[in-house]
Structure formats: structure tokens, C-alpha cells
XYZ file of C-alpha atoms in Angstrom:
430
model
C 217.647 312.129 200.976
C 216.950 311.051 204.558
C 219.611 308.840 206.104
C 219.168 307.004 209.391
C 221.326 304.328 211.078
C 219.340 301.283 212.238
C 220.643 300.063 215.605
C 219.528 298.323 218.803
C 216.082 296.722 218.784
C 215.282 298.358 215.443
C 218.175 296.399 213.922
C 216.701 293.177 215.331
C 213.304 293.998 213.833
C 214.950 294.801 210.513
C 216.772 291.450 210.481
C 213.472 289.654 211.091
C 211.779 291.680 208.352
C 214.639 290.914 205.935
C 214.521 287.185 206.617
C 210.742 286.981 206.285
C 210.709 289.055 203.103
C 213.320 286.863 201.415
C 211.761 283.644 202.784
C 208.316 284.349 201.345
C 209.699 285.653 198.043
C 211.892 282.622 197.346
C 209.460 280.082 198.776
C 207.058 281.452 196.175
C 209.703 280.810 193.522
C 210.066 277.236 194.774
C 206.318 276.582 194.737
C 206.030 278.022 191.226
C 208.963 275.821 190.181
C 211.173 278.769 189.263
C 213.934 277.160 191.317
C 214.745 273.631 192.390
C 214.580 272.360 195.956
C 218.362 271.950 195.947
C 218.770 275.571 194.873
C 216.321 276.627 197.560
C 218.210 274.900 200.390
C 221.632 276.012 199.157
C 220.406 279.566 198.651
C 219.316 279.964 202.271
C 222.419 278.203 203.582
C 224.592 280.724 201.771
C 222.499 283.673 202.883
C 222.736 282.605 206.536
C 226.532 282.489 206.325
C 226.585 285.899 204.660
C 224.243 287.400 207.231
C 226.527 286.153 210.006
C 229.399 288.121 208.433
C 227.193 291.201 208.398
C 226.663 291.095 212.162
C 229.479 293.632 212.565
C 227.887 295.994 210.028
C 225.520 298.850 210.724
C 222.343 298.937 208.643
C 221.597 302.362 207.187
C 218.200 303.403 205.922
C 218.543 305.631 202.859
C 215.189 306.926 201.727
C 212.994 303.824 201.481
C 215.760 301.236 201.136
C 218.341 299.702 203.472
C 222.094 299.297 203.044
C 223.745 296.415 204.912
C 227.102 296.689 203.166
C 228.592 299.481 201.120
C 229.181 297.281 198.053
C 225.925 295.315 198.223
C 222.954 297.065 196.583
C 220.275 298.318 198.944
C 217.414 296.050 200.021
C 214.781 295.559 198.574
C 215.851 297.097 195.250
C 215.936 295.185 191.917
C 219.738 295.501 192.056
C 219.752 293.732 195.439
C 217.907 290.728 194.065
C 220.062 290.770 190.943
C 223.056 290.387 193.273
C 221.424 287.463 195.106
C 221.180 285.421 191.913
C 224.782 284.340 192.434
C 223.610 282.323 195.468
C 221.242 280.288 193.276
C 224.049 278.825 191.185
C 224.582 275.082 191.459
C 227.254 274.846 188.774
C 229.913 277.193 187.453
C 231.528 280.188 189.073
C 229.312 282.947 190.497
C 229.786 286.444 189.090
C 231.237 289.233 191.238
C 228.905 291.757 192.834
C 230.811 294.912 191.938
C 233.081 296.618 189.436
C 235.152 299.786 189.704
C 235.005 301.518 186.338
C 237.130 304.514 185.361
C 235.844 306.982 182.761
C 238.929 309.234 182.718
C 242.376 309.801 184.171
C 241.911 313.587 184.035
C 242.131 315.221 187.463
C 243.010 318.610 188.918
C 244.486 317.062 192.065
C 247.892 315.477 192.616
C 247.311 312.934 195.381
C 250.540 311.070 196.216
C 248.828 307.709 196.742
C 246.638 307.667 193.599
C 246.534 304.117 192.205
C 246.005 305.481 188.665
C 248.783 308.050 188.938
C 251.197 306.340 186.549
C 248.692 304.703 184.193
C 249.126 305.326 180.475
C 246.958 305.197 177.352
C 243.961 306.970 175.816
C 240.493 306.892 177.323
C 237.945 304.277 176.345
C 235.153 305.898 174.265
C 231.744 306.169 175.922
C 230.064 303.739 173.523
C 232.604 301.003 174.300
C 232.160 301.542 178.039
C 228.387 301.256 177.651
C 228.730 298.059 175.609
C 230.958 296.503 178.272
C 228.803 297.746 181.167
C 225.756 296.034 179.664
C 227.697 292.784 179.295
C 228.663 293.073 182.946
C 225.014 293.508 183.936
C 224.067 290.389 182.009
C 226.951 288.567 183.686
C 225.382 289.381 187.050
C 227.235 292.468 188.286
C 224.909 294.733 190.245
C 227.080 297.425 191.886
C 228.858 300.002 189.698
C 231.435 302.285 191.271
C 232.300 304.867 188.598
C 235.413 306.979 189.032
C 238.254 308.872 187.381
C 240.622 310.598 187.821
C 237.772 312.967 188.384
C 234.626 311.752 186.575
C 232.893 315.143 186.823
C 235.488 316.489 184.375
C 233.930 314.178 181.753
C 230.372 314.866 182.853
C 228.560 314.100 179.580
C 230.402 310.797 179.284
C 229.533 309.969 182.879
C 225.836 310.713 182.373
C 225.688 308.727 179.157
C 227.167 305.674 180.867
C 224.925 305.852 183.932
C 221.733 306.426 181.940
C 222.405 303.265 179.916
C 222.387 301.029 182.994
C 219.014 299.617 184.005
C 217.386 299.015 187.383
C 219.556 295.931 188.009
C 222.432 298.298 188.820
C 223.117 300.435 191.874
C 225.461 303.217 190.772
C 227.863 305.205 192.917
C 230.280 307.849 191.671
C 233.743 308.416 193.162
C 234.573 312.125 193.112
C 236.565 314.814 194.902
C 233.676 317.243 194.376
C 235.616 319.560 192.089
C 233.328 321.369 189.610
C 230.121 319.969 191.110
C 227.036 322.209 190.800
C 223.420 321.809 191.846
C 222.474 321.243 188.205
C 225.063 318.493 187.769
C 223.899 316.764 190.946
C 220.282 316.935 189.770
C 221.172 315.457 186.378
C 223.142 312.664 188.052
C 220.125 311.792 190.185
C 217.852 311.788 187.130
C 220.305 309.556 185.240
C 220.204 306.964 188.024
C 223.088 307.705 190.389
C 222.281 306.300 193.837
C 225.294 307.499 195.797
C 228.502 309.518 195.703
C 231.772 308.735 197.461
C 233.718 311.920 198.178
C 237.427 311.836 198.988
C 238.253 313.390 202.370
C 241.605 312.130 203.680
C 241.954 314.538 206.602
C 239.559 316.478 208.819
C 241.797 319.566 208.842
C 241.325 321.913 205.865
C 244.990 322.921 205.486
C 246.387 319.407 205.924
C 243.929 317.924 203.459
C 244.645 320.601 200.848
C 248.380 320.023 201.301
C 247.947 316.243 200.921
C 246.091 316.464 197.596
C 248.174 319.499 196.555
C 245.301 321.774 195.683
C 244.082 324.775 197.625
C 240.344 324.723 198.259
C 240.036 320.928 197.973
C 238.568 320.497 201.453
C 235.920 323.154 200.894
C 234.975 321.577 197.560
C 234.534 318.184 199.240
C 232.349 319.535 202.041
C 230.289 321.522 199.550
C 229.820 318.360 197.467
C 228.509 316.450 200.480
C 225.831 319.092 200.949
C 224.962 319.411 197.263
C 224.571 315.679 196.705
C 222.425 315.287 199.801
C 220.108 318.102 198.672
C 219.777 316.397 195.276
C 218.666 313.139 196.902
C 221.947 311.281 196.347
C 223.377 309.248 199.236
C 226.878 310.206 200.342
C 229.932 308.438 201.711
C 233.402 309.659 202.608
C 236.409 307.842 201.179
C 239.338 308.247 203.550
C 242.880 306.929 203.042
C 244.534 308.096 206.272
C 248.264 308.258 206.885
C 249.900 306.846 210.005
C 250.078 310.345 211.474
C 246.377 310.951 210.810
C 245.384 307.778 212.654
C 247.694 308.502 215.586
C 246.069 311.935 215.933
C 242.638 310.357 216.414
C 241.789 310.907 212.776
C 239.323 308.038 212.360
C 236.949 309.391 214.977
C 237.314 312.929 213.635
C 236.490 311.801 210.092
C 233.511 309.846 211.433
C 232.307 312.956 213.282
C 232.689 314.995 210.085
C 230.625 312.417 208.183
C 227.936 312.412 210.867
C 227.688 316.202 210.856
C 227.102 316.210 207.095
C 224.543 313.411 206.968
C 226.714 310.773 205.284
C 225.570 307.173 205.077
C 229.037 305.623 205.113
C 232.721 306.178 205.682
C 235.009 303.898 203.701
C 238.375 303.558 205.422
C 241.044 302.575 202.902
C 244.481 301.448 204.047
C 247.444 302.663 202.002
C 248.740 300.219 199.398
C 252.106 299.991 197.571
C 250.414 300.734 194.232
C 250.152 303.593 191.745
C 251.906 306.637 193.155
C 253.163 304.532 196.059
C 254.321 301.642 193.866
C 257.768 300.560 195.000
C 257.265 301.631 198.597
C 257.152 299.239 201.484
C 253.623 298.668 202.763
C 252.890 302.229 203.997
C 251.186 301.209 207.252
C 252.506 299.175 210.186
C 250.699 296.299 211.885
C 249.588 298.323 214.896
C 248.042 300.954 212.604
C 246.278 298.285 210.548
C 244.883 296.799 213.753
C 243.482 300.195 214.763
C 241.805 300.487 211.367
C 240.356 296.986 211.713
C 239.015 297.664 215.229
C 237.236 300.789 214.012
C 234.779 298.689 211.987
C 232.977 296.897 214.841
C 233.520 299.867 217.174
C 231.676 302.505 215.157
C 229.117 300.075 213.800
C 228.093 298.421 217.071
C 229.027 300.520 220.092
C 226.091 302.367 221.648
C 228.161 305.549 221.858
C 228.265 305.745 218.042
C 224.672 304.683 217.347
C 223.908 307.938 215.510
C 227.074 307.858 213.426
C 227.160 306.630 209.828
C 228.237 303.080 209.053
C 231.929 302.457 208.541
C 233.477 300.038 206.063
C 237.110 299.376 206.933
C 238.958 297.566 204.160
C 241.364 296.035 206.666
C 238.516 294.483 208.647
C 236.578 293.362 205.573
C 239.703 291.684 204.149
C 240.558 289.659 207.248
C 240.713 285.897 206.804
C 237.738 285.490 209.148
C 235.621 287.799 207.006
C 235.898 288.044 203.202
C 239.640 287.832 202.616
C 240.893 289.168 199.297
C 237.997 289.384 196.848
C 239.932 290.726 193.843
C 240.060 289.102 190.424
C 236.316 288.777 190.029
C 235.580 286.993 193.302
C 233.517 289.980 194.420
C 235.131 292.823 192.484
C 237.567 293.907 189.779
C 238.700 297.085 188.046
C 238.747 298.533 184.535
C 240.979 301.585 184.208
C 240.475 304.615 181.954
C 242.378 302.962 179.096
C 240.327 299.759 179.279
C 242.801 297.541 181.110
C 241.042 294.791 183.096
C 242.772 294.479 186.464
C 242.112 292.218 189.488
C 241.624 295.358 191.560
C 242.652 299.000 191.416
C 245.574 298.319 193.767
C 247.228 295.708 191.522
C 248.990 297.416 188.622
C 248.663 294.441 186.273
C 246.340 293.754 183.345
C 244.743 290.646 181.837
C 243.758 292.426 178.633
C 242.226 295.569 177.211
C 238.551 295.936 176.273
C 239.560 298.093 173.293
C 241.473 295.118 171.832
C 239.476 292.061 172.925
C 235.969 291.103 173.964
C 235.413 291.814 177.646
C 234.108 288.324 178.425
C 237.242 286.735 176.945
C 239.426 288.893 179.179
C 237.235 288.304 182.202
C 237.423 284.511 181.824
C 241.197 284.753 181.429
C 241.502 286.708 184.655
C 239.123 284.406 186.529
C 241.235 281.383 185.616
C 243.868 282.745 188.030
C 241.322 283.559 190.743
C 239.340 280.347 190.976
C 238.894 280.515 194.738
C 239.018 283.426 197.196
C 242.115 283.517 199.375
C 243.281 285.149 202.576
C 246.403 286.818 201.148
C 246.256 290.482 200.134
C 247.901 290.204 196.722
C 248.113 293.986 196.364
C 250.656 293.831 199.200
C 252.257 290.379 198.877
C 252.907 290.726 195.123
C 253.643 294.468 195.004
C 257.429 294.086 194.988
C 257.378 291.575 192.127
C 254.987 293.743 190.146
C 257.188 296.793 190.647
C 260.333 294.928 189.582
C 258.570 293.629 186.463
C 257.471 297.148 185.530
C 260.959 298.570 186.171
C 262.428 295.864 183.920
C 260.223 296.966 181.024
C 261.839 299.373 178.571
C 258.695 301.529 178.285
C 257.678 300.935 181.933
C 254.035 300.679 180.920
C 251.574 300.761 183.812
C 249.632 298.614 184.415
C 251.875 295.712 183.432
C 250.535 294.319 180.105
C 248.903 290.901 179.901
C 251.876 289.150 178.262
C 253.948 290.026 181.340
C 251.132 289.586 183.858
C 250.096 286.043 182.928
C 253.495 284.335 183.530
C 253.673 286.079 186.897
C 250.077 285.227 187.831
C 250.793 281.516 187.536
C 252.946 281.771 190.669
C 250.688 283.992 192.775
C 249.889 282.583 196.187
C 246.298 283.454 197.024
C 246.708 281.892 200.443
C 244.308 279.663 202.311
C 240.800 279.584 200.914
C 238.617 282.063 202.793
C 236.546 280.008 205.287
C 233.361 281.986 204.629
C 233.283 281.110 200.940
C 234.253 277.526 201.675
C 231.240 277.206 203.990
C 228.967 278.783 201.382
C 230.164 276.318 198.756
C 230.364 278.927 196.023
C 233.652 277.783 194.492
C 233.803 274.067 193.800
C 232.673 272.930 197.256
C 229.014 272.110 196.605
């Protein structure tokens, strides 16, 4: 799988190509009366606003398609245009682009920050996951991020799920690389896996192994990067750095590691008071968060890093001036291994379980508390209340069950509506 960053004048030419491609495609729809004139105008208005937000992103060519954002399917794939359908909506709430879907809690690592670390309950059977995944496709979801625990430990279940998604889905798998073989990578590619996100939280072998508490973890991750690439699967590094890692120049060192191994992306995840860190104060200070935010435009736009992979910094993406908090089905949500539907993986609360209720019923319930995107990071602002509610429970079930979540959700402060979405008129501002 050939990967190449698109920068400089080539980026300008790509932007022109993108605009012209979409213009002619949707003008054809208008002329053939497949969309109304009002839809047509609103569609392009929304796309222009979105494209302006992408000006800080690096475009990456992966094979014959182009990625403009880690969680937006590659252009011009069927999944990309499935995602764009949300911009055609004149009435009702648009569906999210992505879902994080867990197939198992099983894992050979013991990462201290794992957001699923304290989750309880039995795994959702493969057939139920497939049923729900198909409903999500029909709802409009186009990006599937499949994880564990370690999904490779339930390889047959993973393959069965992926192979039942059609071309409207771009599928990535979150893995630490443990137990990966060339045969498994080949089967994943044949089943329809587009990319793999491999956890690498430190550039130093010994420090990374110590962090995840498993000897050989670093070598497994690096081996996985090579194996996936040889199988034709795009790769990204997931990095959740500590304060010490960042102060030691860790972001640049992780970026260099990703470049050397042909990765398309690095996803920089800031530590959250969730899962294994539930009950802690926000693990990172403001100056560290600012460094993580600055890394996004730096590595994506500076000439010095033109040959580096793209970076997606959660801190930067979640700023008020960008996308804000997109949890709760605005752009994303999470279903854990037991079937609990959560606003995101970093909020240990549930609006219902797909093994007990129809997914669409649960989804609509959750969405009723996330009617508009806000600037507040609920995973941080509500973490203390969530932790206290869990501690007050006799069984201390994690995530917090729906009967305890809903009364709390009524008081959540999502913050000011994110200006980008307000301009696009996606949520009641037509």
C-alpha cells in the first residue's frame, strides 16, 4: 500500500480536483432531479464550511484514494459519498459519520489508562453485532473503528463482522499488534479492512513495554506496522502520551517513528479521567494540552514536515473553533464489548444495551440529550460526577447503567453551540 502526503502546490491542485469532482457529480443530481435546488445550495454551503476546517489537515494519498481526515472515509470511495449524504438533509438530525465498536474486552496488556479497563458484562455475540452494524449503515454511518480489548484475539468474530459490511463502510481496526501474522493481515484485507490503528504510546522500547506492562509489546507493534503495510492495509499510530513523554519531545519522536514505517496518520490522544484513570484529576495540564494542539497545524502544514504522515490531535480537533465535542452521535459514539451504547469511549455511562433493546431506540434516546454539538468536553467536565455516581452504586457497574445515566444527563452542560455546526445549519438552524 503506497502512502504519500499531498502538500504544497499538489495540495492546491487536489483541492481544485475535489471541488470540481463534487460539483459535477452533484450538479448532475440536480439536473436529473435527484435533489432539490434548496438541497443543492445548502449542500455546497455546508461543504465549504467543512473544507475551511480541513485547511489545517494534511491530505494523504493511500493507494488510489485520498484521506482528508482520519475519521472521514477516503475520497472518492462509496463510503465517502455515503458520509456526504448527511449534508443533503433539510429536516431532521443528520447521522454521525463514525462509530467505535468493541468486539471483546479480552487483552494481554494491562494499560493503566484503558477506558474499558473496568467494564463488566459478557460479550455481544457476532450475529447481534452484525445486525446492529447493518442498521448503523442504513442510518448513515460510514466509518467503522473496530476495537477490543484486542480484536485479534477474537479473529473469527472480527472477520465475520467486517465481511458483513458493504462498500458504504470504511473499516479500521484498533489493535496492539499482538498475535498478528501475515495470514491474518491478508484475510483482514480480503474481508474489507481499509486501515489499522496500532497503539504506540512511547518511542522507547523499554518505556513503552513498562507502560503497557508487557515485555515485547513495542516489537509487536512495530512488526504489525510492517505486516499490515505489506498486506495493503493503511496504518496509523495511536499515541496517548504522558506529560513526561511530551516534555521529552515525544510527539516529534513518535511522528518520526511513524514516518520511518510508512504510516498514513498519527492520532494523538490526550489522557482522560475515564476507565482506568476514572477518579483522577484531568491527567494533563493546560500547557501540555496546548503543545498537543499546536502539533496538529505544525506537522500538517510546516514545510519541514512535508514528508511526515498526517497528524490528528484530539485536543486541536475538539477546540471550540474547530469541531468541539462531537460525542453522543453528533459525529461519533461508542458501543462497548457488552453492548452498552455510550456517548463516547471516554464517558463511562450508558443509554441502553443492544442485547436488551433495539439499537435505534437506544440511539434516539441518547441523541435526545445531544441535540446540538457543544464546546465543552463532557468526558472531562462530567468525569467527577460520573465517578461519584459509580462509587455510590452497590455493584459499582461500569459503565453507569441507563437508569442512573438519564437523570444525570438532563443536567449536562454541553456548552456553547460549536460555531462550525451553527454556520452549517445542521442542527435546527436551517
